[in-house]
Structure formats: C-alpha cells, structure tokens
Amino acid sequence: MPEWAGAEYYTYEASTVTVGSSFVVILEAAPGPDAPKVAASFQVAFARGAKQTVWKQVATTRYSELDGGERLVVRVRDNRAELVKSATGPSTFCGAQTATQVFDPSQVAFRTGLDLAELVGKATPIAALLPNEVFQDDTLPGFSLWFLATSDRRNADDSRTVIRPIELGDGKLDTMWVEGRPGHGDGEFVTARINPALKLRGFRIFPGNGTSLADYKSQARPTRILISTEESTMIATLPNTPFSEMKERGGVFVRFPETVRTRCLTIALLDSAVGDATGDDAWKAHASAISEVTPVSELFGLPTDFAAVVVVEKLLKEGDNRNTRRLAMLTSPLGKDLAVILDRVVTGGSDEDRARVAPLLVNLPSDEAVPILIDLFEKSSPASSFYVPVRRGLEMHREVAGQQLVRYLRESPPDDSRKHSDLIRMVGRLAAPDDLRFLTASLGEGDTRLRKERVRAISRAGFPVLGDLFAVMRVKPNTPASEDALRAVSVIGRKLFETAPGTVDGAEILGSLARSSRSPRTRMVAIRTLEHFSIPEDEITLSKIIKSDVNPLVRRAAIHSLAPRDTRNARLAIEGALSDDSPDVRIAAAEAISRREDGRSSVPTLKVYVANETWPRGLSAGYAVLVLHGDANDQNFLEREILRDPRTTRAEIIADALKRGSRGISLSVSRQLLQDKEVSFILKRHVIDALGITSLPANQKLLFEVIESDQPFPEFEDSRNVNLQVRALMSLGRTRTETSRDFLLDRLESVKDLNWQQAYLRALSFSTDILAAERLEEFLKRAPDSLRDDIRAAVATIQRRAAIKGIVESIEDTLED
C-alpha cells in the first residue's frame, strides 16, 4: 500500500469474492471517522483462476468524496457475483456515458464494462483500404491528441497511472502502443481528443509493429476494430495487406461515410491476428500492437489554396466564437494561401466578414499577416466590429508590425482622433526606441487624449529620446509642446534614475523652467522632475524655492526633489521647512527627513517641530523619524510625551510610531497606560501590540494578565475587551518563546468556545517551533470536528515557518563557513 494509506486515521479491511471460476481478495485502507474530507480510500485486488496457484495483482483504486476516483464494487446479476471497477467523471470511451470496467474470470483481468457486442450490432460497416499513393501526413497540428488507453504493456497493472498512448500520434512506425491485457487484447481501446473546429474525415492506421517485417510477423495485430465518435459507431475490417506495401504507403486509410464533428475518437480492438514470436518474446504473439493512428480532418487531401477557401468560408458561417478561435489556431499552417483568401475578404467583404476573419490573421506568418491587418485598420473605424481584433492581431506580430505602423503614422495619420491615439499607442508598444524619436516633432498637437498617448509612447523610448525632448523645451518654451516634453522627461527620469539623480547633457533646462516658467503647473512638474536629474546649482535652486516661493505647492514639490541630495545644505534647507506656514510644506519636510540616511542629525529640530505641530499626519511623520533615528534618550523623551497627556491623539500617534518602528514601549509605561481607565481604546491597543515586539518575561506576564482576566478593561464594552484580549494573544504568539507556546497550548485545550479556540490557534501559528506542531497534531485526535480544519491549517503554517527558519539558519551557517 502507498505510504499515505498508513496514516493513523485509516482502518483496514479484507474481503473475498468468487467471480465465476476465479477467486479475488480485496484489501482496503479506508479513512476513519476522524479523517479529513480529502482523505482517499485505497483498494488493491489480487486474483487467481481455479486452476492457477499463483496470485496476480489485478487492480488498485483510489477514491475520495472530494476528488472522486475509482472503487471496486461487488454487484449481483442473475444470481452471479460481478466485480466492477466504477469510476466517477466523464467516460473515457467516446460516446459512452460510463467508465465501468468488469472483472473477467476467464482472463483473470478487468475489461471494459461496455457491451461491445451490442455496440458492434449497431455499428455501420465502413471500408479500410490501402491508399493508391503514399500517405501524406498534412494533418493540422493540434487537431488530435491521443490521451488515454485502457491498458499498456509497460504498466498493465498500474491503475493509478493514466496511460497516454502518445506513440500512436508521433508519426513514427517503429514506435507503438501495445495493449497489456491477457489474451489478444479484444475489448481494449484507445481514445483521442479531436478539435471540433473541423470535422473528422477518418484516420490512417498502421496495425502491428512497423519496425521491420520480422517484427511485424512476431507481434499480434488487430484485424477488426470498432470506431466510436460522439454521435456514431462504425466497424472496419482491416485488409490483409503485405507488409512491404503497407510500409511504403504508410498504413491503411479508414474513411468515414461522411465527415463528423466530434470532440473525441475511440478505437476498440475486436479481433486480432496472432504473431509468431517464441522463446523469451513469446508474449508478443498475443500482445496486439498499433504503430500509428492519425485522425485527419475534412481538409485532408485538399490543395492548400482550396483548403484555405474552405476554411474562410467556414469561418464566415461560424457562429460560435470558441470554434472561431480554435479554427484560427488550427489552420495557421496554411500560410500564404490562407493570406491570399483573407486579403480578398478584407478588400471586398462586409464589416461582419472582416470581424470574423481577423482572428485568423493572428496565427499567420507576420510578413503575410501585417499588411492585411494594417489594411484592415485603415478601413476600420473605432466602432467597427473588427477594430479591436485587428489591434490585437497587430500587437501579436510586434516585430514586423512596429516598423510598418511607424511608416503608416508618419505618412498618413488617421483623421479620427480616437483612431489616431490608438495608432500612437500601438506604435509606442511595438516600435523600437530609435523609431519613436520622430514623435517629438508633433508634441503639443491634438486634443488631450492624443497628447497623453503621444507622451506615453515617447516615454517608452527611454534614454535615447531625452536629448530631443530637452531641445523641444529650449526651442518652444511656454508652449503645449514644451509641457508635453516635460511630462515625458519626468516619466523617463523616474524610470531611469529611481535610486539616485542622474546626470544627462541638456538637463539644465529643467532648472531654468523651475526658476522662471510662467506656468505654476509647469514649474511644479519641472521641480518634481529635478528629483531624478542632477544639474549644476540644483541644490541652490531648490533651496531658494523652498525658502521664498509664494506657492506652498511649489515649495512642497521642491522638498521632494531636494530629499535625495545627501548633502548638509540639502538637509538644512529641508529642516528649515519644518517651520513653514503651510502644513503641507511642513509635512513634506518631515516625510523627506524620514527618507534620508542622515536623519539622525535632524532629531533635535524634529523635537521642536513635533512640539508645535497640530496636524496628525505631520505628527506621524515627525515621530516616525524620532523612532527611526533616535537613541535611548529619545525613547525616554517619547514615552514622557505619552505620559504627559495620555488622553490625547498625540499620545496615540507616538505609541503607534513606537510600535511600527519595532521599538516598543517600556513595561512600566505600558502597565501604567493599561491601568489608566481614562486612556482610549486605540492607545491601549497600540500598547498591547507593542508588548509582543520583545520576548521579555515581564512583557509576557503582563499579556498573560490581560488574557486571563474576565474583564481586563471594565471601562470598555464587552466587544472591545474581547478585541484587546485577542490582540494580546497575537502579541504573545509573536514572542515565539517556549513559555508563550506552552501557555497558548494549555489554554487551547482548556477553553471550550470555538471562537476563542480559533484565536489561540491563530496565535500559535506565529510559532517556528516544530514541537508546537507536534502537540497540535496530538490534540487533533481528540478535538471536535468543528476545529479540525483550523488545527490542520495551524500545523501547516508552523511547519512552513519552521522550514523557512531552518533554511535561513543554513544560509547563515554557510556564509560563516
């Protein structure tokens, strides 16, 4: 049995059944009442005939309520016991509704449960003939795929492995599918998926081993087969053709009376010719083989130009969008011939026809598809039904489409504004950077939508276009063209110089615009763009703006751009803005200091700032810097600030900053705040969260008191008490100590309320201690059903955390070594 069937929640049973002249023993591992829903039952069956002394494994099954599968079931018919292997899910025999297999006592093996005799009686006889010419395998890629066989010589007894007879569709006659059941394989079958976008005309088959004449004679081969599609059943007798002729022609052809639209094809063996193999290879004489089966579509044998006409006609009549997509992918190998027909439709067809053929163009070679797609785009309007498919098609052929779209845009741009902007968008996505430089000549032209799309396209060109953009800003100052060029420079700078300002020839124009542009918006964009470009005297320019510009939004923009400069003068200019009249400017300065590596030097100035600031966002930024860059004295200063008036919003902001900065709050202050009945719920929540930052025993003791108390904060309503106690549990879990682990595990087993049990499990999930997972697995055996899924989830989380911790430690050990 597999290892997973040895879990503690499994029970084991053995049963016997007499089927005809055979005896069968079934061993089963069945999930018990405590097993998870995903647990599967496992069965293995052994059988022997009445005259045999050796037992043979004949089946294994796996089944779960969640995933389905197979089961062995004994049923009685006409007072006789039958052993069947019943499977859930769709049938593997095309056209049939069941997937049952029945144990055959004469063969001591399972066979398909389908009534083949009944199917044969209803089947239509069809011809199988040697073709006059060599079989030309022009089957379209993706039309068929052999995905299942009932048995295989390689793993005949392994019912857990899906047998995929890929040898039937590999185009090679020296590889084959060989059925693996006793006897000649009568009743065994193979099934293929068929693309329903094209009808099935028939198939080529090479029965037997096609490697050589000797191999062909030694191996059993089918002589009569049953063919099943979703709608019809046929029977064919394969001709007794000399090996040399069949090898030369590539097999025999089984042609259907009429083409059939189907999603599957099954071929079942009815009769076989015995081979002449002896000795160690004697098994080959009774193991039927097929070297190749190639389903062919309704296009088989048609000249490619005529096939292209048929495909386009079918597409124009097709009403199912899924079949349209399938047909487009399937027929792409028709190439140039298909392109010729599509071009005719584009030139003379209706808009509806163009919409239908557009998906086909995606799959054609780019050199053939792109001219047609551009022609379609020129003929279309944004309201056309084929407008979007054409745009998608052009983007799929990006390498060829880019240059041709640039030529189209330069020579005859569309008059329609929407179409013009869409064309620019495609050019921006598909063209090479150097090919986009021509767009700078038309900056500022058109409506807002067109200008934005042009800026976006130019921005994708990146560094090569910066010089052109700076030139536009110099030559055409205070114009829409200059504004658009500035926006493109801002985008490119943000992408290229994300971590530190970069130096680029011509960027001096940014400083000029920042100082003297008549448009406040242009000034502000230029100032913000200076964040990414380094130019001479940029610090002086930005510092003057921060100090004296009348527009607070402009002053704020200058602070953002000055922040990445790591010089003392830049820091002093930003510190000076902490006393600005505008709260927006003060807040920007505090946030800028938090991003600077020399923030420690600004701590004294920030203390003065937070003492006078009244805006919560500014206080949050200022205190965050004090927590980030401050020392022990600053920690004491912050805690004194909390205690000075703990009933204020300021106290809540300081506590939140200490928590977010992983500094925590000292035990004495924490206890004082938790005991003060006038302190707000928010502040107490921050204090409890902060107690889990360090694993000090005293901190854990205070958390124990909060958790174990019936009502730790009588000044609050019950729901808020529960909220704070649950947060205390989470803080305790984050300490990850043995003491906290044992406390949480003991309390988990003692509480009875499901909500509290789930809270304790969430707290335990922070652990990286594998012992916690082991104790939870022990608890799982006696836990109520309602809690089992939560326990398993907690165990899995702990195990993952422990594994990550182990990996980190291994990496650290390796680095030390």
PDB file of N, CA and C in Angstrom, residues 99-167:
ATOM      1  N   ALA A  99     -17.830   4.666 -17.223  1.00  0.00           N
ATOM      2  CA  ALA A  99     -16.419   4.292 -17.299  1.00  0.00           C
ATOM      3  C   ALA A  99     -16.180   3.025 -16.494  1.00  0.00           C
ATOM      4  N   THR A 100     -17.200   2.158 -16.448  1.00  0.00           N
ATOM      5  CA  THR A 100     -17.107   0.948 -15.645  1.00  0.00           C
ATOM      6  C   THR A 100     -16.256  -0.108 -16.340  1.00  0.00           C
ATOM      7  N   GLN A 101     -15.438  -0.821 -15.517  1.00  0.00           N
ATOM      8  CA  GLN A 101     -14.722  -1.992 -16.015  1.00  0.00           C
ATOM      9  C   GLN A 101     -15.167  -3.200 -15.196  1.00  0.00           C
ATOM     10  N   VAL A 102     -15.278  -4.339 -15.861  1.00  0.00           N
ATOM     11  CA  VAL A 102     -15.798  -5.561 -15.231  1.00  0.00           C
ATOM     12  C   VAL A 102     -14.690  -6.611 -15.190  1.00  0.00           C
ATOM     13  N   PHE A 103     -14.599  -7.327 -14.042  1.00  0.00           N
ATOM     14  CA  PHE A 103     -13.603  -8.390 -13.907  1.00  0.00           C
ATOM     15  C   PHE A 103     -14.034  -9.601 -14.730  1.00  0.00           C
ATOM     16  N   ASP A 104     -13.125 -10.052 -15.601  1.00  0.00           N
ATOM     17  CA  ASP A 104     -13.384 -11.205 -16.466  1.00  0.00           C
ATOM     18  C   ASP A 104     -12.664 -12.411 -15.874  1.00  0.00           C
ATOM     19  N   PRO A 105     -13.398 -13.385 -15.296  1.00  0.00           N
ATOM     20  CA  PRO A 105     -12.730 -14.522 -14.637  1.00  0.00           C
ATOM     21  C   PRO A 105     -11.967 -15.416 -15.601  1.00  0.00           C
ATOM     22  N   SER A 106     -12.376 -15.444 -16.856  1.00  0.00           N
ATOM     23  CA  SER A 106     -11.665 -16.305 -17.805  1.00  0.00           C
ATOM     24  C   SER A 106     -10.273 -15.758 -18.118  1.00  0.00           C
ATOM     25  N   GLN A 107     -10.127 -14.421 -18.065  1.00  0.00           N
ATOM     26  CA  GLN A 107      -8.823 -13.809 -18.336  1.00  0.00           C
ATOM     27  C   GLN A 107      -8.108 -13.388 -17.063  1.00  0.00           C
ATOM     28  N   VAL A 108      -8.803 -13.518 -15.930  1.00  0.00           N
ATOM     29  CA  VAL A 108      -8.278 -13.067 -14.626  1.00  0.00           C
ATOM     30  C   VAL A 108      -7.764 -11.629 -14.784  1.00  0.00           C
ATOM     31  N   ALA A 109      -8.627 -10.775 -15.329  1.00  0.00           N
ATOM     32  CA  ALA A 109      -8.263  -9.382 -15.573  1.00  0.00           C
ATOM     33  C   ALA A 109      -9.545  -8.587 -15.791  1.00  0.00           C
ATOM     34  N   PHE A 110      -9.440  -7.270 -15.670  1.00  0.00           N
ATOM     35  CA  PHE A 110     -10.583  -6.399 -15.933  1.00  0.00           C
ATOM     36  C   PHE A 110     -10.662  -6.072 -17.421  1.00  0.00           C
ATOM     37  N   ARG A 111     -11.878  -5.925 -17.898  1.00  0.00           N
ATOM     38  CA  ARG A 111     -12.117  -5.475 -19.266  1.00  0.00           C
ATOM     39  C   ARG A 111     -13.164  -4.373 -19.211  1.00  0.00           C
ATOM     40  N   THR A 112     -13.302  -3.669 -20.311  1.00  0.00           N
ATOM     41  CA  THR A 112     -14.280  -2.594 -20.331  1.00  0.00           C
ATOM     42  C   THR A 112     -15.675  -3.121 -20.057  1.00  0.00           C
ATOM     43  N   GLY A 113     -16.427  -2.363 -19.293  1.00  0.00           N
ATOM     44  CA  GLY A 113     -17.772  -2.784 -18.932  1.00  0.00           C
ATOM     45  C   GLY A 113     -18.790  -2.483 -20.009  1.00  0.00           C
ATOM     46  N   LEU A 114     -18.362  -1.870 -21.098  1.00  0.00           N
ATOM     47  CA  LEU A 114     -19.283  -1.597 -22.178  1.00  0.00           C
ATOM     48  C   LEU A 114     -19.695  -2.899 -22.864  1.00  0.00           C
ATOM     49  N   ASP A 115     -20.906  -2.942 -23.333  1.00  0.00           N
ATOM     50  CA  ASP A 115     -21.392  -4.128 -24.049  1.00  0.00           C
ATOM     51  C   ASP A 115     -20.941  -4.000 -25.501  1.00  0.00           C
ATOM     52  N   LEU A 116     -19.724  -4.488 -25.770  1.00  0.00           N
ATOM     53  CA  LEU A 116     -19.179  -4.354 -27.116  1.00  0.00           C
ATOM     54  C   LEU A 116     -20.025  -5.080 -28.144  1.00  0.00           C
ATOM     55  N   ALA A 117     -20.591  -6.212 -27.738  1.00  0.00           N
ATOM     56  CA  ALA A 117     -21.418  -6.960 -28.687  1.00  0.00           C
ATOM     57  C   ALA A 117     -22.605  -6.112 -29.139  1.00  0.00           C
ATOM     58  N   GLU A 118     -23.197  -5.386 -28.195  1.00  0.00           N
ATOM     59  CA  GLU A 118     -24.323  -4.518 -28.552  1.00  0.00           C
ATOM     60  C   GLU A 118     -23.860  -3.379 -29.462  1.00  0.00           C
ATOM     61  N   LEU A 119     -22.687  -2.786 -29.136  1.00  0.00           N
ATOM     62  CA  LEU A 119     -22.168  -1.708 -29.965  1.00  0.00           C
ATOM     63  C   LEU A 119     -21.847  -2.195 -31.377  1.00  0.00           C
ATOM     64  N   VAL A 120     -21.269  -3.399 -31.468  1.00  0.00           N
ATOM     65  CA  VAL A 120     -20.937  -3.963 -32.780  1.00  0.00           C
ATOM     66  C   VAL A 120     -22.198  -4.200 -33.580  1.00  0.00           C
ATOM     67  N   GLY A 121     -23.252  -4.677 -32.906  1.00  0.00           N
ATOM     68  CA  GLY A 121     -24.510  -4.945 -33.604  1.00  0.00           C
ATOM     69  C   GLY A 121     -25.122  -3.685 -34.198  1.00  0.00           C
ATOM     70  N   LYS A 122     -24.886  -2.524 -33.552  1.00  0.00           N
ATOM     71  CA  LYS A 122     -25.454  -1.273 -34.043  1.00  0.00           C
ATOM     72  C   LYS A 122     -24.511  -0.525 -34.992  1.00  0.00           C
ATOM     73  N   ALA A 123     -23.276  -1.019 -35.111  1.00  0.00           N
ATOM     74  CA  ALA A 123     -22.271  -0.269 -35.853  1.00  0.00           C
ATOM     75  C   ALA A 123     -22.477  -0.364 -37.358  1.00  0.00           C
ATOM     76  N   THR A 124     -22.073   0.710 -38.042  1.00  0.00           N
ATOM     77  CA  THR A 124     -22.136   0.760 -39.504  1.00  0.00           C
ATOM     78  C   THR A 124     -20.816   0.267 -40.085  1.00  0.00           C
ATOM     79  N   PRO A 125     -20.858  -0.752 -40.950  1.00  0.00           N
ATOM     80  CA  PRO A 125     -19.599  -1.212 -41.559  1.00  0.00           C
ATOM     81  C   PRO A 125     -19.042  -0.149 -42.517  1.00  0.00           C
ATOM     82  N   ILE A 126     -17.756   0.096 -42.443  1.00  0.00           N
ATOM     83  CA  ILE A 126     -17.103   1.030 -43.356  1.00  0.00           C
ATOM     84  C   ILE A 126     -15.838   0.380 -43.900  1.00  0.00           C
ATOM     85  N   ALA A 127     -15.315   0.960 -44.965  1.00  0.00           N
ATOM     86  CA  ALA A 127     -14.171   0.361 -45.652  1.00  0.00           C
ATOM     87  C   ALA A 127     -12.860   0.858 -45.067  1.00  0.00           C
ATOM     88  N   ALA A 128     -11.869  -0.027 -45.093  1.00  0.00           N
ATOM     89  CA  ALA A 128     -10.487   0.326 -44.759  1.00  0.00           C
ATOM     90  C   ALA A 128      -9.633  -0.164 -45.917  1.00  0.00           C
ATOM     91  N   LEU A 129      -9.012   0.759 -46.657  1.00  0.00           N
ATOM     92  CA  LEU A 129      -8.324   0.407 -47.890  1.00  0.00           C
ATOM     93  C   LEU A 129      -6.900   0.933 -47.891  1.00  0.00           C
ATOM     94  N   LEU A 130      -6.047   0.229 -48.626  1.00  0.00           N
ATOM     95  CA  LEU A 130      -4.694   0.716 -48.836  1.00  0.00           C
ATOM     96  C   LEU A 130      -4.767   1.869 -49.837  1.00  0.00           C
ATOM     97  N   PRO A 131      -4.256   3.042 -49.496  1.00  0.00           N
ATOM     98  CA  PRO A 131      -4.348   4.168 -50.429  1.00  0.00           C
ATOM     99  C   PRO A 131      -3.497   3.939 -51.671  1.00  0.00           C
ATOM    100  N   ASN A 132      -3.893   4.580 -52.767  1.00  0.00           N
ATOM    101  CA  ASN A 132      -3.152   4.430 -54.015  1.00  0.00           C
ATOM    102  C   ASN A 132      -1.796   5.114 -53.955  1.00  0.00           C
ATOM    103  N   GLU A 133      -1.697   6.179 -53.143  1.00  0.00           N
ATOM    104  CA  GLU A 133      -0.462   6.924 -53.055  1.00  0.00           C
ATOM    105  C   GLU A 133       0.062   6.899 -51.625  1.00  0.00           C
ATOM    106  N   VAL A 134       1.308   7.302 -51.495  1.00  0.00           N
ATOM    107  CA  VAL A 134       1.908   7.357 -50.155  1.00  0.00           C
ATOM    108  C   VAL A 134       1.118   8.330 -49.295  1.00  0.00           C
ATOM    109  N   PHE A 135       0.852   7.941 -48.064  1.00  0.00           N
ATOM    110  CA  PHE A 135       0.089   8.790 -47.145  1.00  0.00           C
ATOM    111  C   PHE A 135       0.873  10.065 -46.849  1.00  0.00           C
ATOM    112  N   GLN A 136       0.287  11.203 -47.177  1.00  0.00           N
ATOM    113  CA  GLN A 136       0.908  12.500 -46.900  1.00  0.00           C
ATOM    114  C   GLN A 136       0.319  13.049 -45.597  1.00  0.00           C
ATOM    115  N   ASP A 137       1.125  13.062 -44.577  1.00  0.00           N
ATOM    116  CA  ASP A 137       0.624  13.480 -43.263  1.00  0.00           C
ATOM    117  C   ASP A 137       0.587  15.003 -43.195  1.00  0.00           C
ATOM    118  N   ASP A 138      -0.482  15.573 -43.782  1.00  0.00           N
ATOM    119  CA  ASP A 138      -0.643  17.024 -43.716  1.00  0.00           C
ATOM    120  C   ASP A 138      -1.675  17.412 -42.661  1.00  0.00           C
ATOM    121  N   THR A 139      -1.799  16.537 -41.672  1.00  0.00           N
ATOM    122  CA  THR A 139      -2.729  16.832 -40.590  1.00  0.00           C
ATOM    123  C   THR A 139      -2.326  18.128 -39.899  1.00  0.00           C
ATOM    124  N   LEU A 140      -3.313  18.938 -39.571  1.00  0.00           N
ATOM    125  CA  LEU A 140      -3.039  20.223 -38.928  1.00  0.00           C
ATOM    126  C   LEU A 140      -2.616  20.004 -37.483  1.00  0.00           C
ATOM    127  N   PRO A 141      -1.531  20.633 -37.048  1.00  0.00           N
ATOM    128  CA  PRO A 141      -1.079  20.465 -35.656  1.00  0.00           C
ATOM    129  C   PRO A 141      -2.179  20.903 -34.682  1.00  0.00           C
ATOM    130  N   GLY A 142      -2.386  20.100 -33.672  1.00  0.00           N
ATOM    131  CA  GLY A 142      -3.402  20.429 -32.683  1.00  0.00           C
ATOM    132  C   GLY A 142      -4.780  19.901 -33.011  1.00  0.00           C
ATOM    133  N   PHE A 143      -4.927  19.198 -34.146  1.00  0.00           N
ATOM    134  CA  PHE A 143      -6.253  18.661 -34.483  1.00  0.00           C
ATOM    135  C   PHE A 143      -6.608  17.480 -33.594  1.00  0.00           C
ATOM    136  N   SER A 144      -5.621  16.661 -33.235  1.00  0.00           N
ATOM    137  CA  SER A 144      -5.917  15.483 -32.423  1.00  0.00           C
ATOM    138  C   SER A 144      -4.808  15.236 -31.413  1.00  0.00           C
ATOM    139  N   LEU A 145      -5.168  14.527 -30.328  1.00  0.00           N
ATOM    140  CA  LEU A 145      -4.199  14.153 -29.294  1.00  0.00           C
ATOM    141  C   LEU A 145      -4.666  12.872 -28.630  1.00  0.00           C
ATOM    142  N   TRP A 146      -3.831  11.827 -28.731  1.00  0.00           N
ATOM    143  CA  TRP A 146      -4.159  10.563 -28.063  1.00  0.00           C
ATOM    144  C   TRP A 146      -3.834  10.712 -26.577  1.00  0.00           C
ATOM    145  N   PHE A 147      -4.867  10.587 -25.748  1.00  0.00           N
ATOM    146  CA  PHE A 147      -4.670  10.900 -24.334  1.00  0.00           C
ATOM    147  C   PHE A 147      -4.964   9.743 -23.389  1.00  0.00           C
ATOM    148  N   LEU A 148      -5.556   8.617 -23.879  1.00  0.00           N
ATOM    149  CA  LEU A 148      -5.895   7.560 -22.925  1.00  0.00           C
ATOM    150  C   LEU A 148      -5.951   6.201 -23.603  1.00  0.00           C
ATOM    151  N   ALA A 149      -5.472   5.180 -22.879  1.00  0.00           N
ATOM    152  CA  ALA A 149      -5.604   3.780 -23.294  1.00  0.00           C
ATOM    153  C   ALA A 149      -6.052   2.971 -22.086  1.00  0.00           C
ATOM    154  N   THR A 150      -6.832   1.900 -22.328  1.00  0.00           N
ATOM    155  CA  THR A 150      -7.310   1.087 -21.205  1.00  0.00           C
ATOM    156  C   THR A 150      -6.200   0.245 -20.601  1.00  0.00           C
ATOM    157  N   SER A 151      -5.194  -0.107 -21.389  1.00  0.00           N
ATOM    158  CA  SER A 151      -4.084  -0.896 -20.846  1.00  0.00           C
ATOM    159  C   SER A 151      -2.843  -0.622 -21.684  1.00  0.00           C
ATOM    160  N   ASP A 152      -1.722  -1.051 -21.157  1.00  0.00           N
ATOM    161  CA  ASP A 152      -0.462  -0.835 -21.854  1.00  0.00           C
ATOM    162  C   ASP A 152       0.526  -1.878 -21.355  1.00  0.00           C
ATOM    163  N   ARG A 153       1.292  -2.429 -22.263  1.00  0.00           N
ATOM    164  CA  ARG A 153       2.266  -3.460 -21.890  1.00  0.00           C
ATOM    165  C   ARG A 153       3.230  -2.954 -20.827  1.00  0.00           C
ATOM    166  N   ARG A 154       3.517  -1.634 -20.847  1.00  0.00           N
ATOM    167  CA  ARG A 154       4.525  -1.095 -19.929  1.00  0.00           C
ATOM    168  C   ARG A 154       4.020  -1.009 -18.493  1.00  0.00           C
ATOM    169  N   ASN A 155       2.723  -0.764 -18.291  1.00  0.00           N
ATOM    170  CA  ASN A 155       2.201  -0.673 -16.925  1.00  0.00           C
ATOM    171  C   ASN A 155       0.773  -1.214 -16.874  1.00  0.00           C
ATOM    172  N   ALA A 156       0.645  -2.445 -17.273  1.00  0.00           N
ATOM    173  CA  ALA A 156      -0.678  -3.051 -17.400  1.00  0.00           C
ATOM    174  C   ALA A 156      -1.431  -3.104 -16.083  1.00  0.00           C
ATOM    175  N   ASP A 157      -0.718  -3.253 -14.965  1.00  0.00           N
ATOM    176  CA  ASP A 157      -1.399  -3.452 -13.683  1.00  0.00           C
ATOM    177  C   ASP A 157      -1.396  -2.203 -12.818  1.00  0.00           C
ATOM    178  N   ASP A 158      -0.991  -1.090 -13.344  1.00  0.00           N
ATOM    179  CA  ASP A 158      -0.897   0.130 -12.545  1.00  0.00           C
ATOM    180  C   ASP A 158      -2.092   1.021 -12.849  1.00  0.00           C
ATOM    181  N   SER A 159      -3.195   0.819 -12.121  1.00  0.00           N
ATOM    182  CA  SER A 159      -4.411   1.567 -12.414  1.00  0.00           C
ATOM    183  C   SER A 159      -4.317   3.010 -11.962  1.00  0.00           C
ATOM    184  N   ARG A 160      -3.286   3.354 -11.197  1.00  0.00           N
ATOM    185  CA  ARG A 160      -3.161   4.735 -10.726  1.00  0.00           C
ATOM    186  C   ARG A 160      -2.496   5.632 -11.768  1.00  0.00           C
ATOM    187  N   THR A 161      -1.879   5.050 -12.758  1.00  0.00           N
ATOM    188  CA  THR A 161      -1.182   5.841 -13.770  1.00  0.00           C
ATOM    189  C   THR A 161      -2.069   6.004 -14.998  1.00  0.00           C
ATOM    190  N   VAL A 162      -2.255   7.243 -15.436  1.00  0.00           N
ATOM    191  CA  VAL A 162      -3.014   7.479 -16.665  1.00  0.00           C
ATOM    192  C   VAL A 162      -2.141   7.075 -17.847  1.00  0.00           C
ATOM    193  N   ILE A 163      -2.624   6.129 -18.641  1.00  0.00           N
ATOM    194  CA  ILE A 163      -1.863   5.638 -19.786  1.00  0.00           C
ATOM    195  C   ILE A 163      -2.141   6.542 -20.975  1.00  0.00           C
ATOM    196  N   ARG A 164      -1.113   7.182 -21.490  1.00  0.00           N
ATOM    197  CA  ARG A 164      -1.264   8.076 -22.633  1.00  0.00           C
ATOM    198  C   ARG A 164      -0.511   7.454 -23.821  1.00  0.00           C
ATOM    199  N   PRO A 165      -1.221   6.906 -24.772  1.00  0.00           N
ATOM    200  CA  PRO A 165      -0.574   6.198 -25.892  1.00  0.00           C
ATOM    201  C   PRO A 165      -0.020   7.169 -26.929  1.00  0.00           C
ATOM    202  N   ILE A 166       0.965   7.962 -26.522  1.00  0.00           N
ATOM    203  CA  ILE A 166       1.478   9.011 -27.406  1.00  0.00           C
ATOM    204  C   ILE A 166       2.171   8.430 -28.644  1.00  0.00           C
ATOM    205  N   GLU A 167       2.565   7.152 -28.572  1.00  0.00           N
ATOM    206  CA  GLU A 167       3.228   6.548 -29.732  1.00  0.00           C
ATOM    207  C   GLU A 167       2.300   6.514 -30.951  1.00  0.00           C
TER     208      GLU A 167
END
